[in-house]
Coordinates of C-alpha atoms and ligand atoms in Angstrom, one line a residue:
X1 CA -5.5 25.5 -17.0
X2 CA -2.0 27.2 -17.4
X3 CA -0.1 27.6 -20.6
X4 CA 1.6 24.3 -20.1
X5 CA -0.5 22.0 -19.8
X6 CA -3.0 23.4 -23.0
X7 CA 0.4 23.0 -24.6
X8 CA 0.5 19.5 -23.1
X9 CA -3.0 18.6 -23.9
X10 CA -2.8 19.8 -27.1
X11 CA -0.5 18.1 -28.0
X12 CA -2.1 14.9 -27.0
X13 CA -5.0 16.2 -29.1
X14 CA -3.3 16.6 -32.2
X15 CA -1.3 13.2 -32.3
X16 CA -3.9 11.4 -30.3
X17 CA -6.6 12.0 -33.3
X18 CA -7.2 9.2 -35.3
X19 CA -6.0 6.4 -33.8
X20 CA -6.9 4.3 -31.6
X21 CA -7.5 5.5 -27.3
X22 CA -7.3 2.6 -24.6
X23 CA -10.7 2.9 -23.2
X24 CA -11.4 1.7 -19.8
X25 CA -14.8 0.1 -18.8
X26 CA -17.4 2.2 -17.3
X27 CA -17.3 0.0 -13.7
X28 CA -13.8 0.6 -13.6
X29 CA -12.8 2.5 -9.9
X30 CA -10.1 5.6 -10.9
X31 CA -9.3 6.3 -7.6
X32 CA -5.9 8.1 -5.4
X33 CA -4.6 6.8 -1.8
X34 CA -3.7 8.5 1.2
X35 CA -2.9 6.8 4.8
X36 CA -3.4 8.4 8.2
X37 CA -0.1 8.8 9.8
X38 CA 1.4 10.3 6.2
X39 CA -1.4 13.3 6.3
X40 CA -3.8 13.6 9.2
X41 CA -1.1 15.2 11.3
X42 CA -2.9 16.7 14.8
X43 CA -0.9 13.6 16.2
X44 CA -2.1 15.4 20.0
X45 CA -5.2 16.4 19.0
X46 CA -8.3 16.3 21.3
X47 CA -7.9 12.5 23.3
X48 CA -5.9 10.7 20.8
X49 CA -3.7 8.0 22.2
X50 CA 0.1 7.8 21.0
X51 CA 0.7 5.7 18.0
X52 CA 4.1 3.6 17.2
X53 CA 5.0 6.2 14.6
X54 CA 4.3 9.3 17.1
X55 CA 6.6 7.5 19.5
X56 CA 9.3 6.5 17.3
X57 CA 9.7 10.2 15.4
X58 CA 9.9 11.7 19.2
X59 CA 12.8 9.8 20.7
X60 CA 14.6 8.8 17.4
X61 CA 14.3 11.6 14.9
X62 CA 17.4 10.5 13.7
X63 CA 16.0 8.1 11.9
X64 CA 14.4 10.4 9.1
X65 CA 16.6 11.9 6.7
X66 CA 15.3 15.2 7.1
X67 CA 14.5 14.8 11.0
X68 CA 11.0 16.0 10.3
X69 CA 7.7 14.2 11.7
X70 CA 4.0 13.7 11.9
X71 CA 2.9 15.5 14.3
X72 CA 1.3 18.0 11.5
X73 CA 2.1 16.3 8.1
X74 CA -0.6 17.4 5.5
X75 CA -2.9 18.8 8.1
X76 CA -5.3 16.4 7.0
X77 CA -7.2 16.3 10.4
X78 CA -8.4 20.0 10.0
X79 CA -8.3 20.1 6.0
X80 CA -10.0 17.3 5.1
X81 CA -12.5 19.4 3.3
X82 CA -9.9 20.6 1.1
X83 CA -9.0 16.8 0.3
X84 CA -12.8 16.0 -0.7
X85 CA -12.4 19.0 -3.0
X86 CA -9.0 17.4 -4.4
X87 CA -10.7 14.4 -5.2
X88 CA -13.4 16.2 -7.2
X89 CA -10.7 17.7 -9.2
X90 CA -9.3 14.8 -9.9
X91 CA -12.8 12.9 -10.7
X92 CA -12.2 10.0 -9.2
X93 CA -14.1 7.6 -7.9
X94 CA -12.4 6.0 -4.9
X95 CA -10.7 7.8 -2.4
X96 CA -8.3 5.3 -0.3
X97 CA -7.5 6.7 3.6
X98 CA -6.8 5.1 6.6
X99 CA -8.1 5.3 9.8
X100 CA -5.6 5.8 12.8
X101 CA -6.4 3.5 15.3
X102 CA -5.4 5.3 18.4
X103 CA -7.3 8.3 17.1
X104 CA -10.7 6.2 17.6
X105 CA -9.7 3.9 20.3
X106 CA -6.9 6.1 22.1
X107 CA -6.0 3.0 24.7
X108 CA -5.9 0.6 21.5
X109 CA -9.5 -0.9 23.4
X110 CA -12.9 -0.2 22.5
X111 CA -13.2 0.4 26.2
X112 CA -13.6 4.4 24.7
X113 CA -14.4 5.4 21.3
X114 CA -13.5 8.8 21.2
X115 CA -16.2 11.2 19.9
X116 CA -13.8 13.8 18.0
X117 CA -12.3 10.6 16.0
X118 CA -15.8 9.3 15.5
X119 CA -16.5 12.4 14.1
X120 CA -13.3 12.6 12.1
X121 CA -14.1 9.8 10.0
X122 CA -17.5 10.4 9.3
X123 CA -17.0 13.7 8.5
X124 CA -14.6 12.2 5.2
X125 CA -16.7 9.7 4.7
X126 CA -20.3 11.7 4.2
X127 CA -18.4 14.8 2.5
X128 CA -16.6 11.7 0.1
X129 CA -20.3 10.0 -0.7
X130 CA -21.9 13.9 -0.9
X131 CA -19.9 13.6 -3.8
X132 CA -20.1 10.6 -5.3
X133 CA -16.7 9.3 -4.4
X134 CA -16.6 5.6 -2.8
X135 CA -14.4 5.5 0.7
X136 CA -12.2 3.0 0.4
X137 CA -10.6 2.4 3.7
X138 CA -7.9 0.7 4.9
X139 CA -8.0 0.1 8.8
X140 CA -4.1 -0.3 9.6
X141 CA -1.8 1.2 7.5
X142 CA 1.1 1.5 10.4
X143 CA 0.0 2.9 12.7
X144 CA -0.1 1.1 16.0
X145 CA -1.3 2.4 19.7
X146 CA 2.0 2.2 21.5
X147 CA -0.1 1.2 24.2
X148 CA -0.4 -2.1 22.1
X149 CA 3.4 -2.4 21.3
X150 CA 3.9 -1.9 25.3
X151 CA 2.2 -5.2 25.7
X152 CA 4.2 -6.9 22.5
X153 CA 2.6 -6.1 19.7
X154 CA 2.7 -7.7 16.3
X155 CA 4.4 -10.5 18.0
X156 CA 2.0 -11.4 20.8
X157 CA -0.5 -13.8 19.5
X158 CA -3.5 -11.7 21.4
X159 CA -2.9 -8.9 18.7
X160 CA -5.8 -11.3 16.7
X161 CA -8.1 -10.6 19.2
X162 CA -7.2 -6.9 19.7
X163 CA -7.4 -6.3 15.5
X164 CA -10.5 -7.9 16.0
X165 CA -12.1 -5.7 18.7
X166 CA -11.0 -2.7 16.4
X167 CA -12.4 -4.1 12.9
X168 CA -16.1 -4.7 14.9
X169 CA -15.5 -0.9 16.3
X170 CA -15.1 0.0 12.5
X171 CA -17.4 -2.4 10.8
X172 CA -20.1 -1.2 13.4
X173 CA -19.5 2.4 12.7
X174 CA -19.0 3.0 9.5
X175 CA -19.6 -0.1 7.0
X176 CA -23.4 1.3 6.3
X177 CA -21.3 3.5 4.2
X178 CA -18.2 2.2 3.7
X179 CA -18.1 -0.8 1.0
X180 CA -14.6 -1.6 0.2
X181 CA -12.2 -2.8 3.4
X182 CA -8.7 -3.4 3.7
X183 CA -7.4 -4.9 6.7
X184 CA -3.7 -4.1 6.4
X185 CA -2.1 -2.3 4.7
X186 CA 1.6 -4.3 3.5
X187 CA 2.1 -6.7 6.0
X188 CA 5.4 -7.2 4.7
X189 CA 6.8 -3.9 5.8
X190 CA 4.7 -4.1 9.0
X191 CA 6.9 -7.0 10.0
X192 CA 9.8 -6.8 7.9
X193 CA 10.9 -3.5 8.0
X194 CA 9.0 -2.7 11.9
X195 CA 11.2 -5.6 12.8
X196 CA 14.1 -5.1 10.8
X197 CA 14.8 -1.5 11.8
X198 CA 13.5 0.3 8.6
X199 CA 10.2 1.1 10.7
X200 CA 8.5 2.0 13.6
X201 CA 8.2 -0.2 15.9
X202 CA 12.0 -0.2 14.6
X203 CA 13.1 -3.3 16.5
X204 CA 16.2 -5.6 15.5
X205 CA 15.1 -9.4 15.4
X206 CA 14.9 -10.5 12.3
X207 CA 14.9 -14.0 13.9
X208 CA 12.4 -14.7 15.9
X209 CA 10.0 -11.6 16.4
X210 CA 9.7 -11.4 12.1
X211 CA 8.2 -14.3 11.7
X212 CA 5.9 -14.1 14.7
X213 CA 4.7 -10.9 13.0
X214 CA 4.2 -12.8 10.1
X215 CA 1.9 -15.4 11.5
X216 CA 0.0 -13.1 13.6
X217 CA -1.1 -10.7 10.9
X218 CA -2.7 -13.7 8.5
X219 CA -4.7 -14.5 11.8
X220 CA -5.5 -10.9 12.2
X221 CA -6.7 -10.3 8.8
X222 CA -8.5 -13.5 8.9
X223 CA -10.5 -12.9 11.4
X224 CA -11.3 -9.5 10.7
X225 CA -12.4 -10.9 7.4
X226 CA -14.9 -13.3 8.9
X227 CA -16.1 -11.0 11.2
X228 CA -17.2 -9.2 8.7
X229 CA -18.5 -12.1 6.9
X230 CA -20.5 -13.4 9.8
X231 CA -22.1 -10.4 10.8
X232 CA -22.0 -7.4 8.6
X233 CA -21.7 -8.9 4.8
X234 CA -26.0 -10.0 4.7
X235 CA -26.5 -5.7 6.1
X236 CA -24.0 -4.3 3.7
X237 CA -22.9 -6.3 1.2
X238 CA -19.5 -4.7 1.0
X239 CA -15.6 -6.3 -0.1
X240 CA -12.9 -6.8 2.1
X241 CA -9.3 -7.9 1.6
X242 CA -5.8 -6.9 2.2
X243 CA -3.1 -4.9 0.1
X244 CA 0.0 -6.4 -0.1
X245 CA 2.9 -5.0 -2.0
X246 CA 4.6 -6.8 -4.4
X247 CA 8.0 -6.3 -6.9
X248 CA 7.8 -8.4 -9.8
X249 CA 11.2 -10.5 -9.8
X250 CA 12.7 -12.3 -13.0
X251 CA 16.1 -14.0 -13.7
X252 CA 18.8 -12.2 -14.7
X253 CA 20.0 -15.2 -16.3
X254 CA 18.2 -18.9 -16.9
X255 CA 20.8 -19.6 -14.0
X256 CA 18.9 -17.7 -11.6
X257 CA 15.6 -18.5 -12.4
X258 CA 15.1 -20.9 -9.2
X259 CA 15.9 -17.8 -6.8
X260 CA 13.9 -15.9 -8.5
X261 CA 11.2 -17.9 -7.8
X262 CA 11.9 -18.7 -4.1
X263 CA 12.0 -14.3 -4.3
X264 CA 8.8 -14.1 -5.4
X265 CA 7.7 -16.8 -2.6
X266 CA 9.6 -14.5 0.2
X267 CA 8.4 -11.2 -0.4
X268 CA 4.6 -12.0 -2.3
X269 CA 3.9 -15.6 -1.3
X270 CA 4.5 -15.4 2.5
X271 CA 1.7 -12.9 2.6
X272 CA -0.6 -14.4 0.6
X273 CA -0.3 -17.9 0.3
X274 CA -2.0 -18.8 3.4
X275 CA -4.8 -16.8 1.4
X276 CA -5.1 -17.3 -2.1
X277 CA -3.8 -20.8 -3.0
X278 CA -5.6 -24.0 -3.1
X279 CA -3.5 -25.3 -0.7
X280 CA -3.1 -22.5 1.7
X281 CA -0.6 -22.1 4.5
X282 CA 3.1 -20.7 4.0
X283 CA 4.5 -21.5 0.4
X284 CA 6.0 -25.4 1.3
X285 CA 9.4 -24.5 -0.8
X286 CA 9.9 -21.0 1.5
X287 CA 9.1 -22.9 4.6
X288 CA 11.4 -25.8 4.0
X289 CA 14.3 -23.3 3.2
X290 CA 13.8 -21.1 6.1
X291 CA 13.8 -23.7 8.6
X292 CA 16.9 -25.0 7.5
X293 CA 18.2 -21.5 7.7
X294 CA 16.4 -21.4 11.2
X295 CA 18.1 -25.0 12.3
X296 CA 21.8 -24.2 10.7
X297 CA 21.8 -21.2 13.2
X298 CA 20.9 -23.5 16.6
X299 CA 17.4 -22.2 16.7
X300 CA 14.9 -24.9 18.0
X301 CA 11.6 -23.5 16.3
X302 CA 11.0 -23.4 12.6
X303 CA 11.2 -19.8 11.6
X304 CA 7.8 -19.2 10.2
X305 CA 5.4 -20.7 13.6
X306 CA 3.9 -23.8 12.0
X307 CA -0.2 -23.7 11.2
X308 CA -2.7 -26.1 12.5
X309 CA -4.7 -27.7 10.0
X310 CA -7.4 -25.8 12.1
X311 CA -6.1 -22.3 11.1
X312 CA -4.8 -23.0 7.7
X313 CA -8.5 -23.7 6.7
X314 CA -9.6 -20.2 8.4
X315 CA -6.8 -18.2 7.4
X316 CA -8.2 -19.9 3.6
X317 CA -9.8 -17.8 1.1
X318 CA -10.4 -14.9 3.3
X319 CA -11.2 -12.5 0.4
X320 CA -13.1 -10.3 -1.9
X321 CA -10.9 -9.2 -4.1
X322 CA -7.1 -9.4 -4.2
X323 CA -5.3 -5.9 -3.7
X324 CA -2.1 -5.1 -5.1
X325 CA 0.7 -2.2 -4.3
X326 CA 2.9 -2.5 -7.0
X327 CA 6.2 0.2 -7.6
X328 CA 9.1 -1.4 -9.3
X329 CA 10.8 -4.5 -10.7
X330 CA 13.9 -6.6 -10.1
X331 CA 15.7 -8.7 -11.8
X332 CA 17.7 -11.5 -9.0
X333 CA 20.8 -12.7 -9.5
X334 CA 21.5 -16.0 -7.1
X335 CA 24.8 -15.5 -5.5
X336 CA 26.4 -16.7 -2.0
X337 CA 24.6 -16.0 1.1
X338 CA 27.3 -14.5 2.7
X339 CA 28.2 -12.2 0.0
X340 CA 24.2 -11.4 -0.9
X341 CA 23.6 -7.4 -0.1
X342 CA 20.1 -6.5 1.8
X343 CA 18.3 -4.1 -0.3
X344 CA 15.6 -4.7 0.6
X345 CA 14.2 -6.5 3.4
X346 CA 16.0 -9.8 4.2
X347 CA 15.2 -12.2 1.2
X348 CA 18.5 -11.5 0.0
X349 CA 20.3 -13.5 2.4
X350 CA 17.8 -15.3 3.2
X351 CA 17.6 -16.9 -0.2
X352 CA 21.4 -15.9 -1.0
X353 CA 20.8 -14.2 -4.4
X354 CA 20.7 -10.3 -5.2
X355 CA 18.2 -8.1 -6.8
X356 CA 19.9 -5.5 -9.1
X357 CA 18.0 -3.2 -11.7
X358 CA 17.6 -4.4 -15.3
X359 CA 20.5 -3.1 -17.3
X360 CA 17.4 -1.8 -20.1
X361 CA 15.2 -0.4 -17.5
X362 CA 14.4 3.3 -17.1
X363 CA 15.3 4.8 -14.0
X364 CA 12.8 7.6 -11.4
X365 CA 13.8 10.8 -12.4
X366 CA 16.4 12.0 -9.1
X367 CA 15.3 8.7 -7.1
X368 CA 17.5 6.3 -9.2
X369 CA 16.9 3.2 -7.3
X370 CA 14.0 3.2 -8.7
X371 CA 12.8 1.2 -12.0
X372 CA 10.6 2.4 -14.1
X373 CA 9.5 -1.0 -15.8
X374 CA 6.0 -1.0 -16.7
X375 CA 5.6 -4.1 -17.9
X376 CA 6.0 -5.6 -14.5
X377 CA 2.8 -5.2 -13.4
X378 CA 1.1 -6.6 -16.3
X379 CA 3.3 -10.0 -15.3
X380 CA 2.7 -9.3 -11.9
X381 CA -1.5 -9.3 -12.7
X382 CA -0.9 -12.5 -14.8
X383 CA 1.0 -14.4 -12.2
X384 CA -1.5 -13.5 -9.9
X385 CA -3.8 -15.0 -12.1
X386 CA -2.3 -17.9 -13.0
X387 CA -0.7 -18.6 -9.5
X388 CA -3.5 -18.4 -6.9
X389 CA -6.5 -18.2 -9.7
X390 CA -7.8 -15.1 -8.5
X391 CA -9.4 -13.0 -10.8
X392 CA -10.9 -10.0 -9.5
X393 CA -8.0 -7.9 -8.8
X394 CA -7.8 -3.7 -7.4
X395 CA -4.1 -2.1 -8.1
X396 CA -4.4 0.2 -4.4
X397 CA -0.7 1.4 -4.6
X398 CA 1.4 2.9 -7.5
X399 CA 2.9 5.7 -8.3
X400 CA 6.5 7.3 -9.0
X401 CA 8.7 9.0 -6.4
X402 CA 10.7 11.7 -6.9
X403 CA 13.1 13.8 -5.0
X404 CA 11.8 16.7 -7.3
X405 CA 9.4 19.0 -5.9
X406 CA 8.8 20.7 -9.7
X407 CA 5.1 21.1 -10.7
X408 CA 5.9 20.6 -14.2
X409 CA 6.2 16.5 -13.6
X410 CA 5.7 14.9 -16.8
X411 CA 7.7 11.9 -15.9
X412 CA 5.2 11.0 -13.3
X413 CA 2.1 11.7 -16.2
X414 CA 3.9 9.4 -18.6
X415 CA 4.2 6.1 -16.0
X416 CA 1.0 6.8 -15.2
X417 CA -0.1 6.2 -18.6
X418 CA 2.5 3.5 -19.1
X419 CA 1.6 1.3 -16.1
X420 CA -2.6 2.1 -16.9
X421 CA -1.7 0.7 -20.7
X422 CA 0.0 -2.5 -19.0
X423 CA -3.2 -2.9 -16.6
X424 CA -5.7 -2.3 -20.0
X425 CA -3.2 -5.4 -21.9
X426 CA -3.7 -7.8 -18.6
X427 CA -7.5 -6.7 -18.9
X428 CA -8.0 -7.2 -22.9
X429 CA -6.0 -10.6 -21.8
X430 CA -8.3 -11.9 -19.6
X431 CA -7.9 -10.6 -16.2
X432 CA -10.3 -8.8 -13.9
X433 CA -9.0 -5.2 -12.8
X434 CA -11.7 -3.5 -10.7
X435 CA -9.6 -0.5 -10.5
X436 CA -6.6 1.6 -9.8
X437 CA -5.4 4.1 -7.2
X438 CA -2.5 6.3 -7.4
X439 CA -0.3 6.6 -4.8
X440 CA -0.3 9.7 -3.9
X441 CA -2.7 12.0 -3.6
X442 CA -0.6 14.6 -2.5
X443 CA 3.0 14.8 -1.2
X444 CA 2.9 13.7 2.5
X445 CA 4.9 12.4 5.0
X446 CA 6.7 9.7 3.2
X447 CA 8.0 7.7 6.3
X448 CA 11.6 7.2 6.8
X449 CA 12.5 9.6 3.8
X450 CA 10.6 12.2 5.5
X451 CA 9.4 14.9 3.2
X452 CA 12.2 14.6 0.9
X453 CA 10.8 12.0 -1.2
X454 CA 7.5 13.1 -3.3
X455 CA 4.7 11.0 -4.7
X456 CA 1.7 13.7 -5.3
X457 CA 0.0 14.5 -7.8
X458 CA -0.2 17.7 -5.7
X459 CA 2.1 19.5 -4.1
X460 CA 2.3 20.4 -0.8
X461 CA 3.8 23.4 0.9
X462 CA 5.0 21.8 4.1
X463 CA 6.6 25.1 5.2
X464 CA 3.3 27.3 4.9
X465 CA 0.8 27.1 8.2
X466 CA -1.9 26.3 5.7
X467 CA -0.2 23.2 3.8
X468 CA -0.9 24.8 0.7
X469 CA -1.9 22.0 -1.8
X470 CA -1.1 22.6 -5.2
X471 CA -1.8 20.4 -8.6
X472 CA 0.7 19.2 -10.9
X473 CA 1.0 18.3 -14.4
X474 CA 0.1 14.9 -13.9
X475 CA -2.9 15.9 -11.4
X476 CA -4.1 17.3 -14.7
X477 CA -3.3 14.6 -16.6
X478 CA -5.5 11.8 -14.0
X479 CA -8.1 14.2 -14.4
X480 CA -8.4 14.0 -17.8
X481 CA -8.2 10.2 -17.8
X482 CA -10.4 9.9 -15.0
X483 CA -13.2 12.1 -17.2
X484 CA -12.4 10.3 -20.5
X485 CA -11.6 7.0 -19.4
X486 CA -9.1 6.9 -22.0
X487 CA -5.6 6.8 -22.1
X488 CA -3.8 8.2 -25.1
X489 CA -1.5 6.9 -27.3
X490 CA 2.1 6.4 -26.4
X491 CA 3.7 8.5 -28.9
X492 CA 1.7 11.7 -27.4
X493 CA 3.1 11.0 -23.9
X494 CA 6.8 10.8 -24.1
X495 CA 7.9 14.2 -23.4
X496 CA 11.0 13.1 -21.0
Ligands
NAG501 C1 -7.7 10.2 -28.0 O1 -7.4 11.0 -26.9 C2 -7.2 12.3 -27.1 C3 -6.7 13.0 -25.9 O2 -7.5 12.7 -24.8 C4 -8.5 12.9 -27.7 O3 -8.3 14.3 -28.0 C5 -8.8 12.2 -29.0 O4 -10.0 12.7 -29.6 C6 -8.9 10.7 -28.7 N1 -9.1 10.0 -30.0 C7 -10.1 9.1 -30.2 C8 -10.0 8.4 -31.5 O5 -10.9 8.9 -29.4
NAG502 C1 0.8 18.7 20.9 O1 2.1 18.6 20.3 C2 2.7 19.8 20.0 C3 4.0 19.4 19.2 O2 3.6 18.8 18.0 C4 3.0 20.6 21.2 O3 3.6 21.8 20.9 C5 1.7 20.8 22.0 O4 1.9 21.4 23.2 C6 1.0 19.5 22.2 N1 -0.4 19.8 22.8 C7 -0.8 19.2 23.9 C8 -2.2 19.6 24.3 O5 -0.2 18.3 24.5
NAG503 C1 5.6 28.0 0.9 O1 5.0 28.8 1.9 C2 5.9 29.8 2.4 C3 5.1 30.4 3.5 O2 3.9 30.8 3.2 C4 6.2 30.7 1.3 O3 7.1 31.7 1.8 C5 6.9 30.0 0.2 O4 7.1 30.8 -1.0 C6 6.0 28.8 -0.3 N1 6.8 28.0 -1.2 C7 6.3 27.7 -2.5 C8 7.2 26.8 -3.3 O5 5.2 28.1 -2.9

């Protein structure tokens, strides 16, 4: 411990005596996330195929503020056992990765498994369990064989059977020890921003291809779900479900308050209404607007593909759990179509209304788009709740960006607490949180914003040859909440 933080913790010691500590159940999973594009990096390395990312960052590096790329990232692929290690410090529980699907199937087929991936994977996953830290893996988080995208991609309807292919590969491999599954990771930004040219595979057709994508990943996740439920759930007995990301939307004014809801419907219910209502297939209001949209512009087909009754019953229910990626809040504000901005994605215009920041909310320290609003998720758990009835519920994303690289970030502590106080009120009110992993780990390679923008709770030197990982003041922090299961009071937290 440095000078600092026994500064810090004292601190929290002195004002935290006394009074009350949020305490979190003892089956509650402290976890931190990672995906395999943002840290493996040995993009080349022994027979892995290209991915969609690989082949984006090598002809269009202009799309990256910083031109940098993957092809090295964290080093993840030969430090892995360092990352165990970070774990440990931390005390988690759950470690959340990715697996890179061309790095085990390097045509995208199960034709060939290669050996070094194989090997990869179960090197994490034993050194993880050694230690008493649950995988908990997510099998597409971006990451597509380009070899796939050659022959269409999200958009071609045999992607459902390609997914599938790849989930038995995994299933078959590791699901003896792995026993929590995602499928995908944010289908909305595989099809809204991969389509919408925010993303690899950074194509312009927000039209037609869009809404292809998102039929076609309900179907995948589907049937990876069932696959699993057929044949590997009565071996195993693991969960499986997907992570999608949701911003928690309200009115700016009681004026706005039907946009708001058609919001929510665009960016949350078109991903998981076909799942979690009662009713299942896309949310009727959304579809019914975005035909007309669809019809007004000349187009002959519906924009989201109509289901059959056929697959609206097995897209149904296909989960264990619901997982949530939550960041920020906005509030809408309903406006003409033609005049509504795109920030971000295309419900905007879609919808014709705006989403701005709330004039009271706290902004990311440096990353000022950013909200900090932490009483959004506890809405966002409830709504969850009392929309779809689901009540077992796993936070897999949050976290604060920064454009900071300081050690000392205190802000990031502070949400941290703030949004794990919001999770404990939705808890004490009734809902079922199994958990909660921080996004990130470490700083990695944050996508389009390269490695400007910084979510670790380490830092890492991505000019050294050894990716030097190094904790911050909120690393400390999660470690003491991950070994008190506590979190202390506000008053002790509010340094910024
Ligand atoms: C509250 O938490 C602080 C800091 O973790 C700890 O020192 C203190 O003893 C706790 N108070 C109670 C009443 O548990
Ligand atoms: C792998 O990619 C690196 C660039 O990241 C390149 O320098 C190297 O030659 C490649 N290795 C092989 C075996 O293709
Ligand atoms: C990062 O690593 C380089 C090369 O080892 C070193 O010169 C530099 O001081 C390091 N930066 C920080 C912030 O530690």
């Amino acid at each position: 411990m440095n000078l600092i933080s026994a500064v810090v913790l004292s601190v929290l010691v002195n004002l935290g005596s006394g009074a009350q500590n949020l305490t979190f159940p003892p089956w509650f999973l402290f976890g931190v996330s990672s995906a395999a594009f943002q840290v493996e990096g040995g993009w080349n390395a022994s027979d892995k195929g290209e991915s969609i990312w690989d082949r984006l960052l090598h002809t269009h590096p202009d799309v990256i503020v910083d031109g940098t790329n993957g092809d090295v990232a964290c080093d993840s692929y030969h430090l892995w056992r360092r990352d165990i290690e970070m774990c440990e410090e931390l005390g988690v529980n759950v470690y959340r990765f990715s697996i890179s699907w061309p790095r085990l199937l390097p045509s995208g087929f199960p034709n060939y498994i290669s050996e070094d991936g194989k090997n990869y994977y179960n090197n994490l996953i034993d050194g993880l369990l050694e230690k008493g830290i649950q995988p908990l893996v997510t099998m597409y988080h971006w990451d597509l064989p380009q070899s796939l995208q050659d022959l269409g991609g999200w958009a071609n309807p045999l992607i459902v059977d390609w997914f599938a292919d790849y989930a038995r590969v995994l299933y078959t491999l590791f699901s003896d020890r792995v026993k929590y599954w995602l499928t995908l990771n944010e289908p909305m930004v595989i099809c809204d921003a991969g389509y919408g040219l925010m993303g690899a595979p950074f194509l312009d057709d927000t039209n037609i291809g869009l809404y292809l994508c998102n039929k076609h990943v309900l179907m995948v996740h589907a049937k990876a779900y069932r696959i699993y439920d057929e044949e590997f759930r009565h071996l195993h007995h693991g969960m499986v479900s997907l992570s999608n990301v949701a911003l928690w939307f309200e009115p700016e004014t009681p004026a706005d308050t039907e946009a708001t809801k058609l919001m929510m419907q665009f960016y949350e219910g078109r991903y998981a209404h076909a799942i979690y209502s009662k009713l299942g297939g896309w949310p009727p209001e959304l579809e019914k607007l975005l035909t007309e949209n669809g019809k007004r512009e000349g187009y002959p087909y519906p924009r989201l593909p109509p289901f059959t009754p056929e697959e609206i019953e097995y897209v149904k229910g296909t989960y264990d759990f619901y997982a949530l990626n939550h960041y920020t809040s906005k509030q809408v504000r309903k406006v003409d179509p033609d005049k509504a901005g795109s920030w971000p994605y295309y419900g905007s215009k879609e919808i014709g209304a705006d989403m701005v920041n709330g004039p009271a909310w706290e902004r990311a320290l440096s990353a000022t788009w950013f909200a900090i609003y932490p009483e959004g998720i506890y809405k966002q758990l409830l709504w969850m709740k009392n929309n779809y009835g689901v009540n077992n519920i796993m936070i897999t994303e949050n976290g604060l960006p920064s454009f900071e690289p300081t050690l000392y970030d205190l802000k990031r502590a502070n949400h941290i607490r703030n949004i794990l106080e919001q999770v404990h009120r939705a808890m004490t009110e009734g809902v079922h949180v199994l958990g909660y992993t921080v996004w990130s780990m470490m700083d990695n390679f944050e996508w389009t914003s390269g490695h400007k923008l910084k979510y670790g709770l380490y830092a890492v030197n991505f000019t050294d040859v050894h990716r030097t990982r190094t904790a911050r003041e909120s690393a400390r922090f999660y470690a003491s909440v991950t070994r008190t299961r506590t979190i202390p009071l506000h008053e002790t937290m509010d340094f910024e």
